[in-house]
Amino acid sequence: MEKLVLTDEEQMVRESASAFLAEQAGPDELRKLRDTAEPSGFASETWQEMIRLGWPAILVSQTEGGLGFSHTAMGQIMELSGGALACSPLFATAVAGISALSLGGNDAQKARLLPMVAAGELTLALAIDEGGRHEPTNVALTAKRNGGDYVLSGSKCFVVDGGFAEQLIVSVRTSGVPGDAHGISLFLVPRNAPGVAVTRTPLVDSRNAATIQFDKVTVDRNQLLGSLDNGMAVLAHSLDIANVHLSAELLGISNECFQRTLQYLKERKQFGVMIGAFQALQHRAAILWTEIELCKSVVLKALRALDDTPEEAALLSSMAKAKTCQAAERATNEGIQMHGGIGMTDDFDMGFFLKRARVVQMLYGDRRYHLSRCAALSGY
Amino acid sequence: MQELSQFRREVRGWLEENCPRNMREPMLEKDVCSGGRNFKFQSDDQKRWLALMVDRGWTVPTWPRAYGGGDLSQDEAKVLREEMARITARPPLQGMGVSMIGPAILEFGSEALKQQHLPAIARGEIRWCQGYSEPNFGSDLAGLQTRALDHGDHYVVNGQKVWTSNADKADWMFCLVRTDTEVSKHSGISLVLFDMQSEGVTVRPIRLISGASPFCETFLENVRVEKNQVVGAANNGWNIAKYLLTHEREMIGGIGTASGARTLGEDAIEAVGLSNGRLADDMLRHEVAAWEVDFRCHQLTMERVRDEIAASGVGNTSAMIKYYGTEMNMRRYELLMALKGADALVWEDDCEAQRWLRSKGNSIEGGTSEIQLNIISKRILGLG
């Protein structure tokens, strides 16, 4: 059993990521992207540098042109990206997209696409949700058989990176009714296929999401990812992976908020003393620190489960997401409150953490969704 | 790594063969084996299980064999814990001896003290209690006033201790006393050991809201303590006390995590029932799931802290473990009361309500939650 400490290799990944993100992709970059209303929501130089560092290749196996590193290593990058508020297609392409491709793709699909993703030549996006609240079985978008093809009709929302990703991975209904786990299939759909209409939906975190209409979009049956009607198995596992990495991001956000707040408690003076001398604030800071320590443990364990004990991954993924959602809500709210008025100003960065946290919390299920899933997975 | 898996196989085989079936059942507080001169075993299996584990040195797995331990490395001890948890084996021996004063003597005691006390602790022959709090010095423990006067080869101790857990059942006490009144409050304290049968020791149990009396008042009137029963150097007791408080925090913080206990989810299913595969009460379902997530996170944090200490020797998290673990255990009992409804309010021997009432002490004993938060703020976060 791997220990709950990082290996030397994972530590190295963490340190190199930390140096790069601090230098190049911090909150200042996000502010600039927002103020210039950059349509993609990220800086292409930063993404190019991530590609040069090999980040999109981390979760791709060596035989498919990747690095074949661990989820635990990737999780370090996700955590630090959270703390830096780094904007890039890394999560949608190199975590969620790669997972669905690796788990669902046949040999030909993997051989064709994974090396391109690993090399940073192809971006992906998961088009899963059809309503504001995540429920992956709630698929109404239909795929009707037409000879050797399928014809897709319906719409998806909250598609992260959906505005520019070249290939969409779309969950569709091939049998049954919305709410059924059976009857869902996954298709690879090029974003520029005829009938695909993308509407950018800028979110509160100034990043990119999209609503996508599919109006009689014809796709070849070779674009089916995994087996017909049984897409939910691949999708569920992909979402488990995605949620563990989102948990890592939430941990990074929470920890950075906390560190900034702690620093402020030591600097800001009122009544002639630093405000951190007041027990009312000390105890709140101590409780928040405790919650973040718990998050570190469950995130690391969930990452290790993805690498070593997949049978535990579903429960640990939901536990990690439920816990980090709670901590992130607390850390960002306390961050604003303990900074007082200045925390409410746009000039100050704290608001960016608050806004990003809520988007990550909501993506692929919030605390309530995952607590309910924990209960279901535990037999109640 | 390979040696560890070999060790795991051996442990698994040995436990499978030797751990009595009864000792794999969920345990209540009354099933704890605390050892001592007056301990009455609940069953032959409990007695046999202790003897078998004593024989292997596994009541104190990491202690040296010379003092009754099992000579296991931290990694091996973890394997043993995991394998015991796997079959929900009960701990063969629990209490202040194996988890508090034993480790302190091992760390700070003279060779003679080790030889005198450690093997007896490992075998469960002597039960210990802790003389810390005093009527006017609880959270402000370092202000303690129990006085030990120097009489050449021995001390004469006078004072009063309170909240002494199981003082009425214990054989020996480890006790914080003031040996120097001329220096700052932290610098004049010593940790001494004495037999509870010594002349001048009087114990009076305190009846709690649960009806039970796990704590006592202990009166010390001209109690003779030999100087060779001082742990470490005289006047260095506060450092050892802090070490012990760390141990105590971790022990109390791990409350409710004993192997063999049922999960809250299982309790919930039994008490409330399922409807279409979901707990029949949606609000309780949410609260139980939230609790189980926090519980797992806390367990994983204890595991991570152990791994980090093994890897780097650094650890300063006992206040967090204590704070969170006890708050969570109290939440657990509130939830158990809610799950069982009015059934949980019935008053009889060893009832749910008594365990619930007992849990109210968790966030007080061993340093209140507020003291733990102070420790985190000051020592870890560097505030104030």
mmCIF file of N, CA, C and O in Angstrom, chain A residues 308-353:
data_model
loop_
_atom_site.group_PDB
_atom_site.id
_atom_site.type_symbol
_atom_site.label_atom_id
_atom_site.label_comp_id
_atom_site.label_asym_id
_atom_site.label_seq_id
_atom_site.Cartn_x
_atom_site.Cartn_y
_atom_site.Cartn_z
ATOM 1 N N ASP A 308 -3.881 3.084 -7.569
ATOM 2 C CA ASP A 308 -3.579 1.747 -7.022
ATOM 3 C C ASP A 308 -4.786 0.880 -6.705
ATOM 4 O O ASP A 308 -4.714 -0.339 -6.787
ATOM 5 N N THR A 309 -5.883 1.485 -6.255
ATOM 6 C CA THR A 309 -7.012 0.667 -5.790
ATOM 7 C C THR A 309 -8.308 1.172 -6.413
ATOM 8 O O THR A 309 -9.141 1.773 -5.737
ATOM 9 N N PRO A 310 -8.478 0.921 -7.726
ATOM 10 C CA PRO A 310 -9.642 1.480 -8.435
ATOM 11 C C PRO A 310 -10.979 1.086 -7.810
ATOM 12 O O PRO A 310 -11.962 1.814 -7.959
ATOM 13 N N GLU A 311 -11.013 -0.045 -7.100
ATOM 14 C CA GLU A 311 -12.292 -0.458 -6.505
ATOM 15 C C GLU A 311 -12.762 0.532 -5.433
ATOM 16 O O GLU A 311 -13.935 0.610 -5.109
ATOM 17 N N GLU A 312 -11.827 1.318 -4.883
ATOM 18 C CA GLU A 312 -12.206 2.303 -3.863
ATOM 19 C C GLU A 312 -12.456 3.687 -4.454
ATOM 20 O O GLU A 312 -12.832 4.609 -3.736
ATOM 21 N N ALA A 313 -12.183 3.829 -5.748
ATOM 22 C CA ALA A 313 -12.106 5.172 -6.322
ATOM 23 C C ALA A 313 -13.445 5.911 -6.297
ATOM 24 O O ALA A 313 -13.485 7.111 -6.030
ATOM 25 N N ALA A 314 -14.544 5.205 -6.562
ATOM 26 C CA ALA A 314 -15.836 5.897 -6.646
ATOM 27 C C ALA A 314 -16.180 6.560 -5.314
ATOM 28 O O ALA A 314 -16.483 7.759 -5.258
ATOM 29 N N LEU A 315 -16.099 5.785 -4.232
ATOM 30 C CA LEU A 315 -16.464 6.339 -2.925
ATOM 31 C C LEU A 315 -15.492 7.447 -2.510
ATOM 32 O O LEU A 315 -15.909 8.509 -2.036
ATOM 33 N N LEU A 316 -14.196 7.194 -2.700
ATOM 34 C CA LEU A 316 -13.222 8.202 -2.270
ATOM 35 C C LEU A 316 -13.322 9.470 -3.109
ATOM 36 O O LEU A 316 -13.098 10.577 -2.612
ATOM 37 N N SER A 317 -13.672 9.316 -4.371
ATOM 38 C CA SER A 317 -13.847 10.483 -5.221
ATOM 39 C C SER A 317 -14.986 11.356 -4.694
ATOM 40 O O SER A 317 -14.844 12.573 -4.545
ATOM 41 N N SER A 318 -16.107 10.727 -4.393
ATOM 42 C CA SER A 318 -17.239 11.509 -3.884
ATOM 43 C C SER A 318 -16.949 12.076 -2.497
ATOM 44 O O SER A 318 -17.375 13.187 -2.173
ATOM 45 N N MET A 319 -16.246 11.312 -1.671
ATOM 46 C CA MET A 319 -15.876 11.835 -0.351
ATOM 47 C C MET A 319 -14.971 13.060 -0.496
ATOM 48 O O MET A 319 -15.157 14.074 0.186
ATOM 49 N N ALA A 320 -13.995 12.937 -1.394
ATOM 50 C CA ALA A 320 -13.051 14.047 -1.572
ATOM 51 C C ALA A 320 -13.775 15.287 -2.082
ATOM 52 O O ALA A 320 -13.549 16.401 -1.605
ATOM 53 N N LYS A 321 -14.681 15.090 -3.043
ATOM 54 C CA LYS A 321 -15.382 16.254 -3.604
ATOM 55 C C LYS A 321 -16.302 16.868 -2.554
ATOM 56 O O LYS A 321 -16.349 18.095 -2.399
ATOM 57 N N ALA A 322 -17.006 16.024 -1.814
ATOM 58 C CA ALA A 322 -17.906 16.555 -0.788
ATOM 59 C C ALA A 322 -17.127 17.366 0.243
ATOM 60 O O ALA A 322 -17.549 18.451 0.647
ATOM 61 N N LYS A 323 -15.991 16.844 0.648
ATOM 62 C CA LYS A 323 -15.234 17.515 1.709
ATOM 63 C C LYS A 323 -14.558 18.788 1.201
ATOM 64 O O LYS A 323 -14.571 19.818 1.882
ATOM 65 N N THR A 324 -13.988 18.725 0.011
ATOM 66 C CA THR A 324 -13.286 19.915 -0.481
ATOM 67 C C THR A 324 -14.269 21.019 -0.874
ATOM 68 O O THR A 324 -13.936 22.202 -0.776
ATOM 69 N N CYS A 325 -15.469 20.644 -1.314
ATOM 70 C CA CYS A 325 -16.490 21.671 -1.578
ATOM 71 C C CYS A 325 -16.803 22.441 -0.299
ATOM 72 O O CYS A 325 -16.908 23.669 -0.298
ATOM 73 N N GLN A 326 -16.946 21.701 0.781
ATOM 74 C CA GLN A 326 -17.261 22.322 2.075
ATOM 75 C C GLN A 326 -16.128 23.248 2.521
ATOM 76 O O GLN A 326 -16.352 24.381 2.944
ATOM 77 N N ALA A 327 -14.893 22.742 2.410
ATOM 78 C CA ALA A 327 -13.745 23.534 2.866
ATOM 79 C C ALA A 327 -13.566 24.773 1.993
ATOM 80 O O ALA A 327 -13.247 25.857 2.486
ATOM 81 N N ALA A 328 -13.766 24.605 0.690
ATOM 82 C CA ALA A 328 -13.573 25.739 -0.219
ATOM 83 C C ALA A 328 -14.615 26.821 0.045
ATOM 84 O O ALA A 328 -14.321 28.017 -0.004
ATOM 85 N N GLU A 329 -15.842 26.388 0.326
ATOM 86 C CA GLU A 329 -16.878 27.370 0.640
ATOM 87 C C GLU A 329 -16.492 28.146 1.891
ATOM 88 O O GLU A 329 -16.580 29.375 1.941
ATOM 89 N N ARG A 330 -16.019 27.412 2.878
ATOM 90 C CA ARG A 330 -15.627 28.044 4.135
ATOM 91 C C ARG A 330 -14.409 28.954 3.942
ATOM 92 O O ARG A 330 -14.380 30.093 4.411
ATOM 93 N N ALA A 331 -13.397 28.434 3.234
ATOM 94 C CA ALA A 331 -12.142 29.188 3.096
ATOM 95 C C ALA A 331 -12.362 30.480 2.319
ATOM 96 O O ALA A 331 -11.810 31.527 2.670
ATOM 97 N N THR A 332 -13.174 30.415 1.274
ATOM 98 C CA THR A 332 -13.379 31.625 0.474
ATOM 99 C C THR A 332 -14.263 32.619 1.223
ATOM 100 O O THR A 332 -13.997 33.818 1.208
ATOM 101 N N ASN A 333 -15.292 32.114 1.905
ATOM 102 C CA ASN A 333 -16.152 33.025 2.669
ATOM 103 C C ASN A 333 -15.384 33.663 3.824
ATOM 104 O O ASN A 333 -15.514 34.867 4.078
ATOM 105 N N GLU A 334 -14.611 32.876 4.530
ATOM 106 C CA GLU A 334 -13.807 33.416 5.632
ATOM 107 C C GLU A 334 -12.746 34.376 5.087
ATOM 108 O O GLU A 334 -12.409 35.363 5.730
ATOM 109 N N GLY A 335 -12.236 34.042 3.909
ATOM 110 C CA GLY A 335 -11.244 34.914 3.296
ATOM 111 C C GLY A 335 -11.795 36.307 3.086
ATOM 112 O O GLY A 335 -11.141 37.312 3.388
ATOM 113 N N ILE A 336 -13.021 36.384 2.582
ATOM 114 C CA ILE A 336 -13.656 37.696 2.394
ATOM 115 C C ILE A 336 -13.916 38.350 3.753
ATOM 116 O O ILE A 336 -13.542 39.492 4.000
ATOM 117 N N GLN A 337 -14.535 37.606 4.651
ATOM 118 C CA GLN A 337 -14.946 38.189 5.935
ATOM 119 C C GLN A 337 -13.747 38.695 6.742
ATOM 120 O O GLN A 337 -13.773 39.783 7.295
ATOM 121 N N MET A 338 -12.699 37.902 6.800
ATOM 122 C CA MET A 338 -11.570 38.293 7.654
ATOM 123 C C MET A 338 -10.741 39.418 7.037
ATOM 124 O O MET A 338 -10.007 40.104 7.738
ATOM 125 N N HIS A 339 -10.859 39.592 5.730
ATOM 126 C CA HIS A 339 -10.208 40.744 5.112
ATOM 127 C C HIS A 339 -11.040 42.015 5.270
ATOM 128 O O HIS A 339 -10.557 43.113 4.988
ATOM 129 N N GLY A 340 -12.286 41.838 5.658
ATOM 130 C CA GLY A 340 -13.137 43.009 5.820
ATOM 131 C C GLY A 340 -13.416 43.671 4.487
ATOM 132 O O GLY A 340 -13.411 43.007 3.436
ATOM 133 N N GLY A 341 -13.625 44.981 4.493
ATOM 134 C CA GLY A 341 -14.050 45.717 3.301
ATOM 135 C C GLY A 341 -13.162 45.492 2.093
ATOM 136 O O GLY A 341 -13.655 45.345 0.963
ATOM 137 N N ILE A 342 -11.859 45.420 2.341
ATOM 138 C CA ILE A 342 -10.956 45.300 1.202
ATOM 139 C C ILE A 342 -11.200 43.992 0.435
ATOM 140 O O ILE A 342 -10.991 43.908 -0.780
ATOM 141 N N GLY A 343 -11.682 42.967 1.162
ATOM 142 C CA GLY A 343 -11.975 41.679 0.526
ATOM 143 C C GLY A 343 -13.091 41.769 -0.490
ATOM 144 O O GLY A 343 -13.217 40.925 -1.380
ATOM 145 N N MET A 344 -13.933 42.814 -0.353
ATOM 146 C CA MET A 344 -15.058 42.989 -1.274
ATOM 147 C C MET A 344 -14.662 43.762 -2.531
ATOM 148 O O MET A 344 -15.468 43.893 -3.445
ATOM 149 N N THR A 345 -13.441 44.299 -2.553
ATOM 150 C CA THR A 345 -13.085 45.147 -3.692
ATOM 151 C C THR A 345 -12.552 44.319 -4.856
ATOM 152 O O THR A 345 -11.907 43.289 -4.656
ATOM 153 N N ASP A 346 -12.792 44.821 -6.059
ATOM 154 C CA ASP A 346 -12.332 44.115 -7.255
ATOM 155 C C ASP A 346 -10.815 44.201 -7.395
ATOM 156 O O ASP A 346 -10.192 43.310 -7.959
ATOM 157 N N ASP A 347 -10.225 45.269 -6.869
ATOM 158 C CA ASP A 347 -8.774 45.408 -6.951
ATOM 159 C C ASP A 347 -8.034 44.291 -6.224
ATOM 160 O O ASP A 347 -6.888 44.001 -6.513
ATOM 161 N N PHE A 348 -8.692 43.734 -5.260
ATOM 162 C CA PHE A 348 -8.080 42.716 -4.423
ATOM 163 C C PHE A 348 -8.386 41.348 -5.023
ATOM 164 O O PHE A 348 -9.449 41.134 -5.590
ATOM 165 N N ASP A 349 -7.452 40.374 -4.882
ATOM 166 C CA ASP A 349 -7.618 39.092 -5.580
ATOM 167 C C ASP A 349 -8.591 38.118 -4.917
ATOM 168 O O ASP A 349 -9.006 37.140 -5.537
ATOM 169 N N MET A 350 -8.932 38.373 -3.646
ATOM 170 C CA MET A 350 -9.706 37.360 -2.917
ATOM 171 C C MET A 350 -10.983 36.960 -3.657
ATOM 172 O O MET A 350 -11.365 35.789 -3.679
ATOM 173 N N GLY A 351 -11.626 37.932 -4.284
ATOM 174 C CA GLY A 351 -12.862 37.642 -5.002
ATOM 175 C C GLY A 351 -12.691 36.606 -6.105
ATOM 176 O O GLY A 351 -13.589 35.804 -6.370
ATOM 177 N N PHE A 352 -11.524 36.609 -6.740
ATOM 178 C CA PHE A 352 -11.277 35.624 -7.804
ATOM 179 C C PHE A 352 -11.330 34.191 -7.266
ATOM 180 O O PHE A 352 -11.802 33.281 -7.933
ATOM 181 N N PHE A 353 -10.811 34.023 -6.049
ATOM 182 C CA PHE A 353 -10.822 32.673 -5.456
ATOM 183 C C PHE A 353 -12.248 32.244 -5.148
ATOM 184 O O PHE A 353 -12.641 31.106 -5.393
#
